[in-house]
mmCIF file of C-alpha atoms and ligand atoms in Angstrom:
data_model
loop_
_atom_site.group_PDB
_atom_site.id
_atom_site.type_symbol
_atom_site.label_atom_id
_atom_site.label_comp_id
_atom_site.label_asym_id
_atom_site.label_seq_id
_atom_site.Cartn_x
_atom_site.Cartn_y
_atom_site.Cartn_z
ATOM 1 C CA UNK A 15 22.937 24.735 16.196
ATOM 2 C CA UNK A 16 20.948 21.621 17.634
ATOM 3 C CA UNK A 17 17.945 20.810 19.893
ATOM 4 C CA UNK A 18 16.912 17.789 21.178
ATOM 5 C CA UNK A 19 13.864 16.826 23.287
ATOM 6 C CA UNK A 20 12.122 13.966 24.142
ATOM 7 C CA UNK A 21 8.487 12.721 25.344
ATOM 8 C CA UNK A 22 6.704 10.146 26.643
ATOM 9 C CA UNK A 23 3.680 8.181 24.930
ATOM 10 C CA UNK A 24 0.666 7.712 26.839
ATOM 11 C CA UNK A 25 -2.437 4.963 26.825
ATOM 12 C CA UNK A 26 -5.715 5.961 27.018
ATOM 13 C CA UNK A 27 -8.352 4.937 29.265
ATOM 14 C CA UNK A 28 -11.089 7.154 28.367
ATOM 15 C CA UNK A 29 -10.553 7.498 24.668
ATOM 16 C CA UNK A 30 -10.669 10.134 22.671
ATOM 17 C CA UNK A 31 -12.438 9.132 19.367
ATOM 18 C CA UNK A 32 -14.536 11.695 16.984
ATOM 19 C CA UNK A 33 -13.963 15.084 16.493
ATOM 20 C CA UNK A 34 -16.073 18.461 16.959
ATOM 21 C CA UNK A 35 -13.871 20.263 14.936
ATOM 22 C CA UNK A 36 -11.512 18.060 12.588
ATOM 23 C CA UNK A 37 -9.529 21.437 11.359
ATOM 24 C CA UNK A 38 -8.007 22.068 15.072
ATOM 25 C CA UNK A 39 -8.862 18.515 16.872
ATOM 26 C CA UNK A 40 -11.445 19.331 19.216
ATOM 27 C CA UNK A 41 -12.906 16.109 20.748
ATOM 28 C CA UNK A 42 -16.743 15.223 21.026
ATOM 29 C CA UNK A 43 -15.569 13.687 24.804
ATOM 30 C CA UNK A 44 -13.245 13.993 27.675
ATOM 31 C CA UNK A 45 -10.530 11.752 27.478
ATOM 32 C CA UNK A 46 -7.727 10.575 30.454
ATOM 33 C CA UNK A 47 -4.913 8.475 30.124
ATOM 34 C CA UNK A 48 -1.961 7.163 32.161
ATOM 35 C CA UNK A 49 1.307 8.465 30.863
ATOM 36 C CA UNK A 50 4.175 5.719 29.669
ATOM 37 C CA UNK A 51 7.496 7.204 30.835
ATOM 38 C CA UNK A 52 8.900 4.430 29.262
ATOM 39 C CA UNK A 53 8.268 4.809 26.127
ATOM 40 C CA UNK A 54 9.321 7.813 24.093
ATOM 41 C CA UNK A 55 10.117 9.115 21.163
ATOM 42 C CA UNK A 56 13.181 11.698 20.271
ATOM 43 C CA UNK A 57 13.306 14.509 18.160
ATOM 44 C CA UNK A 58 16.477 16.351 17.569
ATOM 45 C CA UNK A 59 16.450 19.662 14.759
ATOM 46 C CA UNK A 60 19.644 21.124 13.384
ATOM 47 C CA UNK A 61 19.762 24.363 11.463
ATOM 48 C CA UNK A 62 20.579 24.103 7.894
ATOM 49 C CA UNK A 63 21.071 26.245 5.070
ATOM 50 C CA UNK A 64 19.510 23.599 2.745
ATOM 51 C CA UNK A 65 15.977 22.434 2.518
ATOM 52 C CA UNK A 66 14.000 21.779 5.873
ATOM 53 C CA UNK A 67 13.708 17.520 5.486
ATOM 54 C CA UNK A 68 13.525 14.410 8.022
ATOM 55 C CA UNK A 69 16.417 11.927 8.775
ATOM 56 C CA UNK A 70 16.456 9.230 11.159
ATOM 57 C CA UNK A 71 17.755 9.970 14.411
ATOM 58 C CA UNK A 72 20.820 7.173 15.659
ATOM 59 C CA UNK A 73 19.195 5.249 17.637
ATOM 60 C CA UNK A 74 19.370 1.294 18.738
ATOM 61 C CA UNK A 75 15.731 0.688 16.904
ATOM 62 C CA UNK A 76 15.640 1.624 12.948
ATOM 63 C CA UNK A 77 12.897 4.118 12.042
ATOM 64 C CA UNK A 78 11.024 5.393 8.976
ATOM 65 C CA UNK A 79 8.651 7.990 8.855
ATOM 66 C CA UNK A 80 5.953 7.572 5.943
ATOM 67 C CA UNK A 81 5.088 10.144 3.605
ATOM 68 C CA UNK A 82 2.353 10.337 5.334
ATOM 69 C CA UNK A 83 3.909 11.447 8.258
ATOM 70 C CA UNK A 84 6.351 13.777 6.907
ATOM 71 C CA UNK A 85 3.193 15.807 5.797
ATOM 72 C CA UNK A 86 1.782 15.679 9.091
ATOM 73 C CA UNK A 87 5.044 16.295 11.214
ATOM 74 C CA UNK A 88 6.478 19.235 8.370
ATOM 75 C CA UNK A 89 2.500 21.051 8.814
ATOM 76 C CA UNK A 90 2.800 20.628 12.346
ATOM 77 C CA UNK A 91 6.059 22.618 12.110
ATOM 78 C CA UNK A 92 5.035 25.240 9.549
ATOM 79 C CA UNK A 93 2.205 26.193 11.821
ATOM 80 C CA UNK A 94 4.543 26.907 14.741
ATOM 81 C CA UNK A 95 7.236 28.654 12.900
ATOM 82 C CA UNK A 96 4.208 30.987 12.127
ATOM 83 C CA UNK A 97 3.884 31.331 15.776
ATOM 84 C CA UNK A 98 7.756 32.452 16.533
ATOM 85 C CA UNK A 99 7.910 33.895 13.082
ATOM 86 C CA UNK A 100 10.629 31.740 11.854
ATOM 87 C CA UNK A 101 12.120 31.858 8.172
ATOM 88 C CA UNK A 102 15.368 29.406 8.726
ATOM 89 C CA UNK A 103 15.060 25.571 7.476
ATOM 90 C CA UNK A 104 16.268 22.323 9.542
ATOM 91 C CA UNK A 105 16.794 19.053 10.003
ATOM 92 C CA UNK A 106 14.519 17.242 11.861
ATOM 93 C CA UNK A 107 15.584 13.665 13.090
ATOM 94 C CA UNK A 108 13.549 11.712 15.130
ATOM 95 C CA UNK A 109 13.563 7.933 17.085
ATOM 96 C CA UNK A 110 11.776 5.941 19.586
ATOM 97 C CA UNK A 111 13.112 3.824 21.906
ATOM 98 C CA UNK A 112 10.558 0.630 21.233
ATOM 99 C CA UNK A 113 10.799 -0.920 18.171
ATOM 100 C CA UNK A 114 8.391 0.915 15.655
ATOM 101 C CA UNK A 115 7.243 -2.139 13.843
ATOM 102 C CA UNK A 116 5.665 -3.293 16.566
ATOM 103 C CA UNK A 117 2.543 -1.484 16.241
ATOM 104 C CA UNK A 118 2.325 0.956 19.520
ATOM 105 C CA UNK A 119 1.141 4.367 18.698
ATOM 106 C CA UNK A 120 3.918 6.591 18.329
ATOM 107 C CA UNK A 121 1.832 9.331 17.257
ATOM 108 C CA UNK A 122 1.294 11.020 20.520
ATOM 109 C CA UNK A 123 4.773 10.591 22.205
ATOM 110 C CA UNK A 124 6.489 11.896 19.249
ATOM 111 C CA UNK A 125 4.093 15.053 18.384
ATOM 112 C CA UNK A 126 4.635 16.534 21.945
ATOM 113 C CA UNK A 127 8.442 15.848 21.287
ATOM 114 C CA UNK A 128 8.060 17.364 18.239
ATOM 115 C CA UNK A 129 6.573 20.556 19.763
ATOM 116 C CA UNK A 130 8.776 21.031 22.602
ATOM 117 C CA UNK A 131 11.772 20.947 20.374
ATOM 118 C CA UNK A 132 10.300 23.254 17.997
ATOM 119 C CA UNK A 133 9.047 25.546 21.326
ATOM 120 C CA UNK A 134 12.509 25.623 22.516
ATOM 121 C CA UNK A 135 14.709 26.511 19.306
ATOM 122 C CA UNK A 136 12.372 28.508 18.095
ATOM 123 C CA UNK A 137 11.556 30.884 20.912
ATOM 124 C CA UNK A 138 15.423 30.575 21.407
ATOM 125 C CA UNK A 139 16.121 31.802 17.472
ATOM 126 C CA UNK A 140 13.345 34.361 17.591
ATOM 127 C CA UNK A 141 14.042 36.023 21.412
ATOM 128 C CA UNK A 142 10.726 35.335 21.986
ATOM 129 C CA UNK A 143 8.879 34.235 25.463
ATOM 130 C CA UNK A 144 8.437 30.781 25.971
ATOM 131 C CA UNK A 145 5.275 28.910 26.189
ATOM 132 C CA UNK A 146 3.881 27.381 29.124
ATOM 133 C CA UNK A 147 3.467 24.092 29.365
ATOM 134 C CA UNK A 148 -0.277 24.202 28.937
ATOM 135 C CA UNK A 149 0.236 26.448 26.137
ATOM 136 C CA UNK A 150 2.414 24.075 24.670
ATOM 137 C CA UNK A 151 0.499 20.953 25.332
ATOM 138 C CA UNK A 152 -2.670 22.464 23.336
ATOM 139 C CA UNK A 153 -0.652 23.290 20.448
ATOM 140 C CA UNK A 154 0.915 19.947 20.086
ATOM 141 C CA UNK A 155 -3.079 18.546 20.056
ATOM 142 C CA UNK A 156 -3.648 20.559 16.698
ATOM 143 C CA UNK A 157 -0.911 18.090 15.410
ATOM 144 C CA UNK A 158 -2.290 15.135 17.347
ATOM 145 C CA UNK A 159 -4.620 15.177 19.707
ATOM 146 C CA UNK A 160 -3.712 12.736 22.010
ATOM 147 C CA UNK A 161 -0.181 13.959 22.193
ATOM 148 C CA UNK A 162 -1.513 16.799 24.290
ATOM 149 C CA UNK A 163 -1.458 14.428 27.437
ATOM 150 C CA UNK A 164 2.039 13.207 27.151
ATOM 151 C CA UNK A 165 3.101 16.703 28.765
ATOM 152 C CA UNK A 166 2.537 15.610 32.578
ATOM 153 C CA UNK A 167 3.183 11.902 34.054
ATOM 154 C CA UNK A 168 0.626 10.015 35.876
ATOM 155 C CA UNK A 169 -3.097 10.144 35.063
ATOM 156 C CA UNK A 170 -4.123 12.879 32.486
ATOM 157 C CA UNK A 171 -7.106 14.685 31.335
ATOM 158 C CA UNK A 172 -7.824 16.321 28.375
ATOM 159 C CA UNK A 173 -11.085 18.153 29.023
ATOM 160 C CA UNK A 174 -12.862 21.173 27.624
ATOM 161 C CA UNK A 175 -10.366 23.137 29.927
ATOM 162 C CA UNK A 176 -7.371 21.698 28.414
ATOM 163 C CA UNK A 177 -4.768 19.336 30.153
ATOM 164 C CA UNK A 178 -5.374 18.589 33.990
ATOM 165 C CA UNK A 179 -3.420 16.313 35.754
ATOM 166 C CA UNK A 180 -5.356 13.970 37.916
ATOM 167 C CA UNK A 181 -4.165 13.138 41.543
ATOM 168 C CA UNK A 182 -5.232 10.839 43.236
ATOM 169 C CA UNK A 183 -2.878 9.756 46.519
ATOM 170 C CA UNK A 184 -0.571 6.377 46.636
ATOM 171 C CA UNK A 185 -1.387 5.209 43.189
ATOM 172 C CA UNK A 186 0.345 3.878 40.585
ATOM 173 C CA UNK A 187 0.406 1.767 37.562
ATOM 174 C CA UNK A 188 2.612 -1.035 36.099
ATOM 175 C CA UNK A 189 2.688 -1.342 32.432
ATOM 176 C CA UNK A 190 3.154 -4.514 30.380
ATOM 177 C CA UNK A 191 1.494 -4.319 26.734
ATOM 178 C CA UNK A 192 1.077 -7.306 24.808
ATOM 179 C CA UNK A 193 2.401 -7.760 21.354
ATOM 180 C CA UNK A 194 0.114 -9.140 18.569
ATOM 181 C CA UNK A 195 1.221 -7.377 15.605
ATOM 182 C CA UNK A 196 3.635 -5.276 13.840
ATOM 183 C CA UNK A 197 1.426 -4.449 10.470
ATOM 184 C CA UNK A 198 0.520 -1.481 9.727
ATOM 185 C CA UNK A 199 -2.244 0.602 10.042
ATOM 186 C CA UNK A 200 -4.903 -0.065 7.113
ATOM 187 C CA UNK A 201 -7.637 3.116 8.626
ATOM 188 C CA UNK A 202 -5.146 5.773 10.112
ATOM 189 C CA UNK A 203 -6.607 7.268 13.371
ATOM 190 C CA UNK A 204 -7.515 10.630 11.623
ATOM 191 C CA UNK A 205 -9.673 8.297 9.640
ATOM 192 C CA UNK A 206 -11.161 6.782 12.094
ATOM 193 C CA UNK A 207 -11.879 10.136 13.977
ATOM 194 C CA UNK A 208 -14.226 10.501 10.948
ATOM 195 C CA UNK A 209 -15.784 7.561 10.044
ATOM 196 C CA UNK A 210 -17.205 6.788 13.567
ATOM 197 C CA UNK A 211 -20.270 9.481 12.132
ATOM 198 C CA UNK A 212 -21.262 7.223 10.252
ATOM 199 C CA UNK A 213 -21.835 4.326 13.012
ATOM 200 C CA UNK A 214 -25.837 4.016 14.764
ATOM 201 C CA UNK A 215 -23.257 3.890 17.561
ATOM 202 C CA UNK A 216 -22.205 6.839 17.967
ATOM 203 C CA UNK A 217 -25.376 7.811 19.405
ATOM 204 C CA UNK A 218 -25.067 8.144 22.995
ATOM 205 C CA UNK A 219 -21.188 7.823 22.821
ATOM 206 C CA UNK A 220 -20.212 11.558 24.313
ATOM 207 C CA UNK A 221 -22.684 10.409 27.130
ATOM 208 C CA UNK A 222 -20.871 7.070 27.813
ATOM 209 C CA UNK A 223 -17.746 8.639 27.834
ATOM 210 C CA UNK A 224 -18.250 11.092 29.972
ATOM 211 C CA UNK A 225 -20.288 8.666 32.753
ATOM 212 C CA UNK A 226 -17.156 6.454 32.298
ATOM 213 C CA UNK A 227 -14.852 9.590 32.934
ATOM 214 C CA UNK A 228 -16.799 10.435 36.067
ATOM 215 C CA UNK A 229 -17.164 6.526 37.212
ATOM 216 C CA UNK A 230 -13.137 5.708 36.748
ATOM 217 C CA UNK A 231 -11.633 8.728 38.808
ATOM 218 C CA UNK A 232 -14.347 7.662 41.604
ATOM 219 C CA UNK A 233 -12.754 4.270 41.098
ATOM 220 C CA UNK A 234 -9.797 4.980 40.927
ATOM 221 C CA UNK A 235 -10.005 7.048 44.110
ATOM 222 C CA UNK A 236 -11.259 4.378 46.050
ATOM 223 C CA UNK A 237 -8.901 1.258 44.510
ATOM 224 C CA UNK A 238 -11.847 -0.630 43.252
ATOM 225 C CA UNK A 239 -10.064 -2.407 41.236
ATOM 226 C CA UNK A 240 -12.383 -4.097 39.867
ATOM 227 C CA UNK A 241 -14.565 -1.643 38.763
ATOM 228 C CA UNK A 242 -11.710 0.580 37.293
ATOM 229 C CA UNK A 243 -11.513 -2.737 35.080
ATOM 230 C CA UNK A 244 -14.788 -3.042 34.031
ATOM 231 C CA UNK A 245 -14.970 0.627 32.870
ATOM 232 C CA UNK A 246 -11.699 0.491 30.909
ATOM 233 C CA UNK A 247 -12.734 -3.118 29.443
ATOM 234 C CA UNK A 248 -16.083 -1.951 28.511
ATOM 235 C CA UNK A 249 -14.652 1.715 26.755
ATOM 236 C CA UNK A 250 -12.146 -0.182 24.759
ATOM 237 C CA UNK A 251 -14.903 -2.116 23.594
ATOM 238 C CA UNK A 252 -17.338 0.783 22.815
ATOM 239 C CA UNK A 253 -14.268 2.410 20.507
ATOM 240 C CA UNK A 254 -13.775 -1.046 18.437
ATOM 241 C CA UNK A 255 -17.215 -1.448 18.428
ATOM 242 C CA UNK A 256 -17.478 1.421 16.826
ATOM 243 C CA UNK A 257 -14.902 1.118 14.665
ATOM 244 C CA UNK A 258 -16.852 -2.084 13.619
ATOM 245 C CA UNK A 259 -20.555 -0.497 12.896
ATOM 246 C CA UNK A 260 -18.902 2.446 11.021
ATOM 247 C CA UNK A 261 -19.771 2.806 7.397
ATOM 248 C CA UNK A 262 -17.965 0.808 5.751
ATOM 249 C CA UNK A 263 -16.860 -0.862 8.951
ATOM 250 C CA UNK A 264 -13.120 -1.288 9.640
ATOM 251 C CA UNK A 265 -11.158 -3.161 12.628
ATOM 252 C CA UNK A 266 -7.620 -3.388 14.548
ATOM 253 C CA UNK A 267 -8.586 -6.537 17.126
ATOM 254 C CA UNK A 268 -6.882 -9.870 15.982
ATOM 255 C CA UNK A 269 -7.725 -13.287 16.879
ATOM 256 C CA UNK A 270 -4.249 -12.996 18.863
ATOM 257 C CA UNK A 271 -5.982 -10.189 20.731
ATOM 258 C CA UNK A 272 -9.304 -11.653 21.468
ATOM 259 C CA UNK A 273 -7.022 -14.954 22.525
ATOM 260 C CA UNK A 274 -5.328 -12.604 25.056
ATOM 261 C CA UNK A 275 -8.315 -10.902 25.979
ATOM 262 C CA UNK A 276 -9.750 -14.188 26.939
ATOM 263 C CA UNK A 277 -7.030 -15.201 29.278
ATOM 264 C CA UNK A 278 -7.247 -12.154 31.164
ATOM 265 C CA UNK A 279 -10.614 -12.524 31.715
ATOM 266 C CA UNK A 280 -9.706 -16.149 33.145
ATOM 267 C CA UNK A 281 -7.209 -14.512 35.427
ATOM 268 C CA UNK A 282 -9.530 -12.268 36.784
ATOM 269 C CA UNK A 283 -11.888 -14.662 37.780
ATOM 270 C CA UNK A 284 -9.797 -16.778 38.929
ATOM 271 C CA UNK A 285 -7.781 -14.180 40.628
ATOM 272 C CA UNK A 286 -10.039 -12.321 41.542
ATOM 273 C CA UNK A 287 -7.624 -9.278 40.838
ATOM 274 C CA UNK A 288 -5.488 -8.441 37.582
ATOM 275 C CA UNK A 289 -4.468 -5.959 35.170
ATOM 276 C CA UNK A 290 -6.849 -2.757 34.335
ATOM 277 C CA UNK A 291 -7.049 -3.676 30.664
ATOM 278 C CA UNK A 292 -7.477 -1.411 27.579
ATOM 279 C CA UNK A 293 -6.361 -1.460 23.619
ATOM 280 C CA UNK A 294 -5.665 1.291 21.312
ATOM 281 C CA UNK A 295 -6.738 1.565 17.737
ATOM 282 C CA UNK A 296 -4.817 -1.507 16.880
ATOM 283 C CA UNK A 297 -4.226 -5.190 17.947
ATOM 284 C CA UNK A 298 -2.034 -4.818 20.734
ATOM 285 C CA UNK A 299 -3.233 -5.067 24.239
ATOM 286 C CA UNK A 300 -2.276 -2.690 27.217
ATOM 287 C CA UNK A 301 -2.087 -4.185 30.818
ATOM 288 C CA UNK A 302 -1.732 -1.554 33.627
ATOM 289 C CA UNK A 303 -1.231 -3.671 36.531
ATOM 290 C CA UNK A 304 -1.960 -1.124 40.255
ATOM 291 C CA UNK A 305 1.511 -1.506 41.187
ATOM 292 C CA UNK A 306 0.679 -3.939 44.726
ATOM 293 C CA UNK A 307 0.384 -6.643 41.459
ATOM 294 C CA UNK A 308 3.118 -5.516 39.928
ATOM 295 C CA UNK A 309 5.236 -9.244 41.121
ATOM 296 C CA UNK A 310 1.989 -11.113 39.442
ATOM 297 C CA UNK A 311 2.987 -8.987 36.214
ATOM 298 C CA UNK A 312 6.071 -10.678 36.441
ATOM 299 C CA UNK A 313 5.012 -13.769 36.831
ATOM 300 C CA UNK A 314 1.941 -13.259 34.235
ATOM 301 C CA UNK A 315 4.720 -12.545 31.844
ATOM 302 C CA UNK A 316 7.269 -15.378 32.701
ATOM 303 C CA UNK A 317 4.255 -18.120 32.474
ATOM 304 C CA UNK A 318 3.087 -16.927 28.963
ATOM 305 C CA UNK A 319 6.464 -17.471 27.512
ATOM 306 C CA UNK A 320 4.327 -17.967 23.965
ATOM 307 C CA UNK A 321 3.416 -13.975 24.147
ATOM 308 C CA UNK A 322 5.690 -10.898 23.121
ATOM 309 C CA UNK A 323 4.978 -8.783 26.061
ATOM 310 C CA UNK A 324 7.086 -5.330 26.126
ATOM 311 C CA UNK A 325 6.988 -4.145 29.595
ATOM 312 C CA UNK A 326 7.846 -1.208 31.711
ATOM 313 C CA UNK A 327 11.114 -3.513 33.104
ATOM 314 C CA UNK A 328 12.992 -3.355 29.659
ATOM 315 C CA UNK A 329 13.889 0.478 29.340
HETATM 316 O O1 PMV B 423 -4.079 11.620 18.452
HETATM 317 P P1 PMV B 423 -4.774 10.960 17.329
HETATM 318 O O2 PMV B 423 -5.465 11.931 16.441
HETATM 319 O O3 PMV B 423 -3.850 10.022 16.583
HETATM 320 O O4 PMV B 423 -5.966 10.090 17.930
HETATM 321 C C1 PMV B 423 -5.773 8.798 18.461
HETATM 322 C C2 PMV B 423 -6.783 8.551 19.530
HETATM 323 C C3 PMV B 423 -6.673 7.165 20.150
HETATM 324 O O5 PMV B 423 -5.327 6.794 20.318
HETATM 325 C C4 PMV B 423 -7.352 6.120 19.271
HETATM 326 C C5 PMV B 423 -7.393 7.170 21.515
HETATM 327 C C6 PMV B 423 -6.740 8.067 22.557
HETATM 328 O O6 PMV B 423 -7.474 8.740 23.267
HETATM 329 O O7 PMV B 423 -5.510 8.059 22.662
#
């Protein structure tokens, strides 16, 4: 017998970075980000009489999953076979459908596939109830946290409530994100999730974060475009910065990125209008473009010809 589900990976605006409780992922701060439909990852399991292992999925874009991962993913699935009270083994084969050396997190995206597939075969094998999406959503975050807000579309929360969907009329983003690099991660982001302690910074941080949370939704309600750009621009920051000022420090921003970075700034001003800009814990940066720009995206993209950009148009 075989499952297969899929989910979506999301960018963060508000980021989630430290821990209260690095056992069960509880953040230190709200967090919200916009869900990319467009990019997902697959995971398919198959019963099997043999051991429970991992196999790449078929899929058009070749994937590996470190050993690393395999703990991480085969944990994540011991702890909800616990749940349904499951004894069989499987196969689990997973994909994305970006290219996975190109440095865009699939952590989150495949997690809550992970959990969904897992949800559904095993309250399928074990004639159990199934879980609600919420219920579902704040399991997959003990695996990885961010993964709990790839469960809804649109603009996400993760608060001390759990998941909430924010909505907020005629809005929507574009999204073009702009390859720099396809290394790999030297600080993992459960790493970093610890070693931000250690930074002077982090003093003040839950209260920034949670102004920011509070400032962008008012923002965002009102299209201020602008300001819904500053907020992002100067959160991203605050994370790297952070990063940077940690004991001993460690980094993901390029000279690639801070090039890119620059010329959005330029475009802005001369603009005055662009994308809502933000970066994850790597080099690559994400450009969510309200969609009444999303023809300057276009063109943005078809003038810097030198860039890699991967955007919402391809899938
Ligand atoms: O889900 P984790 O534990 O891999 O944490 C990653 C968190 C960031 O991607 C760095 C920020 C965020 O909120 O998505």
């Amino acid at each position: 017998m075989k499952w297969i589900q899929s989910a979506p990976s999301n960018i963060a605006i508000i980021k989630y970075m430290g821990k209260r409780d690095h056992e069960r992922n509880i953040p230190i701060n709200k967090s919200i980000s916009w869900t990319l439909n467009h990019l997902r990852s697959f995971v398919e399991l198959e019963l099997t009489n043999g051991d429970t292992r991992w196999e790449p999925l078929n899929s058009s874009y070749p994937f590996e999953l470190s050993e690393k991962g395999w703990e991480k993913f085969s944990r994540h699935i011991l702890e909800i076979k616990k749940i349904f009270n499951i004894k069989e083994n499987f196969i689990i084969r997973s994909a994305n459908n970006f290219p996975s050396d190109c440095g865009i997190a699939s952590s989150a995206s495949s997690f809550a596939a992970l959990t969904k597939v897992c949800v559904e075969a095993f309250s399928e094998i074990s004639k159990g109830n199934k879980m609600s999406i919420h219920e579902q959503a704040m399991l997959s975050a003990k695996g990885s946290g961010s993964s709990c807000r790839s469960f809804h579309d649109g603009l996400v929360a993760w608060t001390e409530n759990g998941i909430e969907v924010k909505k907020i009329n005629d809005f929507n983003f574009y999204h073009q994100v702009v390859i720099t690099s396809g290394a790999k991660k030297e600080v993992s982001s459960s790493e970093a999730h610890k070693r931000v302690n250690s930074s002077l910074l982090i003093n003040g941080r839950i209260e920034r974060a949670e102004k920011r949370y509070v400032d962008l939704i008012s923002s965002l309600e009102s299209k201020n475009w602008q300001s819904v750009f500053n907020i992002s621009w100067a959160e991203f920051w605050d994370m790297h910065a952070l990063f940077e000022t940690s004991c001993p420090p460690f980094g993901y921003m390029s000279s690639q990125s801070l090039e890119i970075l620059d010329l959005i700034k330029n475009y802005w001003k001369k603009n005055s209008f662009g994308p809502v800009t933000t970066m994850d814990a790597g080099p690559n940066v994400h450009l969510l473009w309200p969609i009444e720009y999303k023809n300057h995206a276009i063109e943005f993209k078809n003038f810097n010809t030198q860039l890699k950009f991967i955007s919402e148009d391809l899938f």
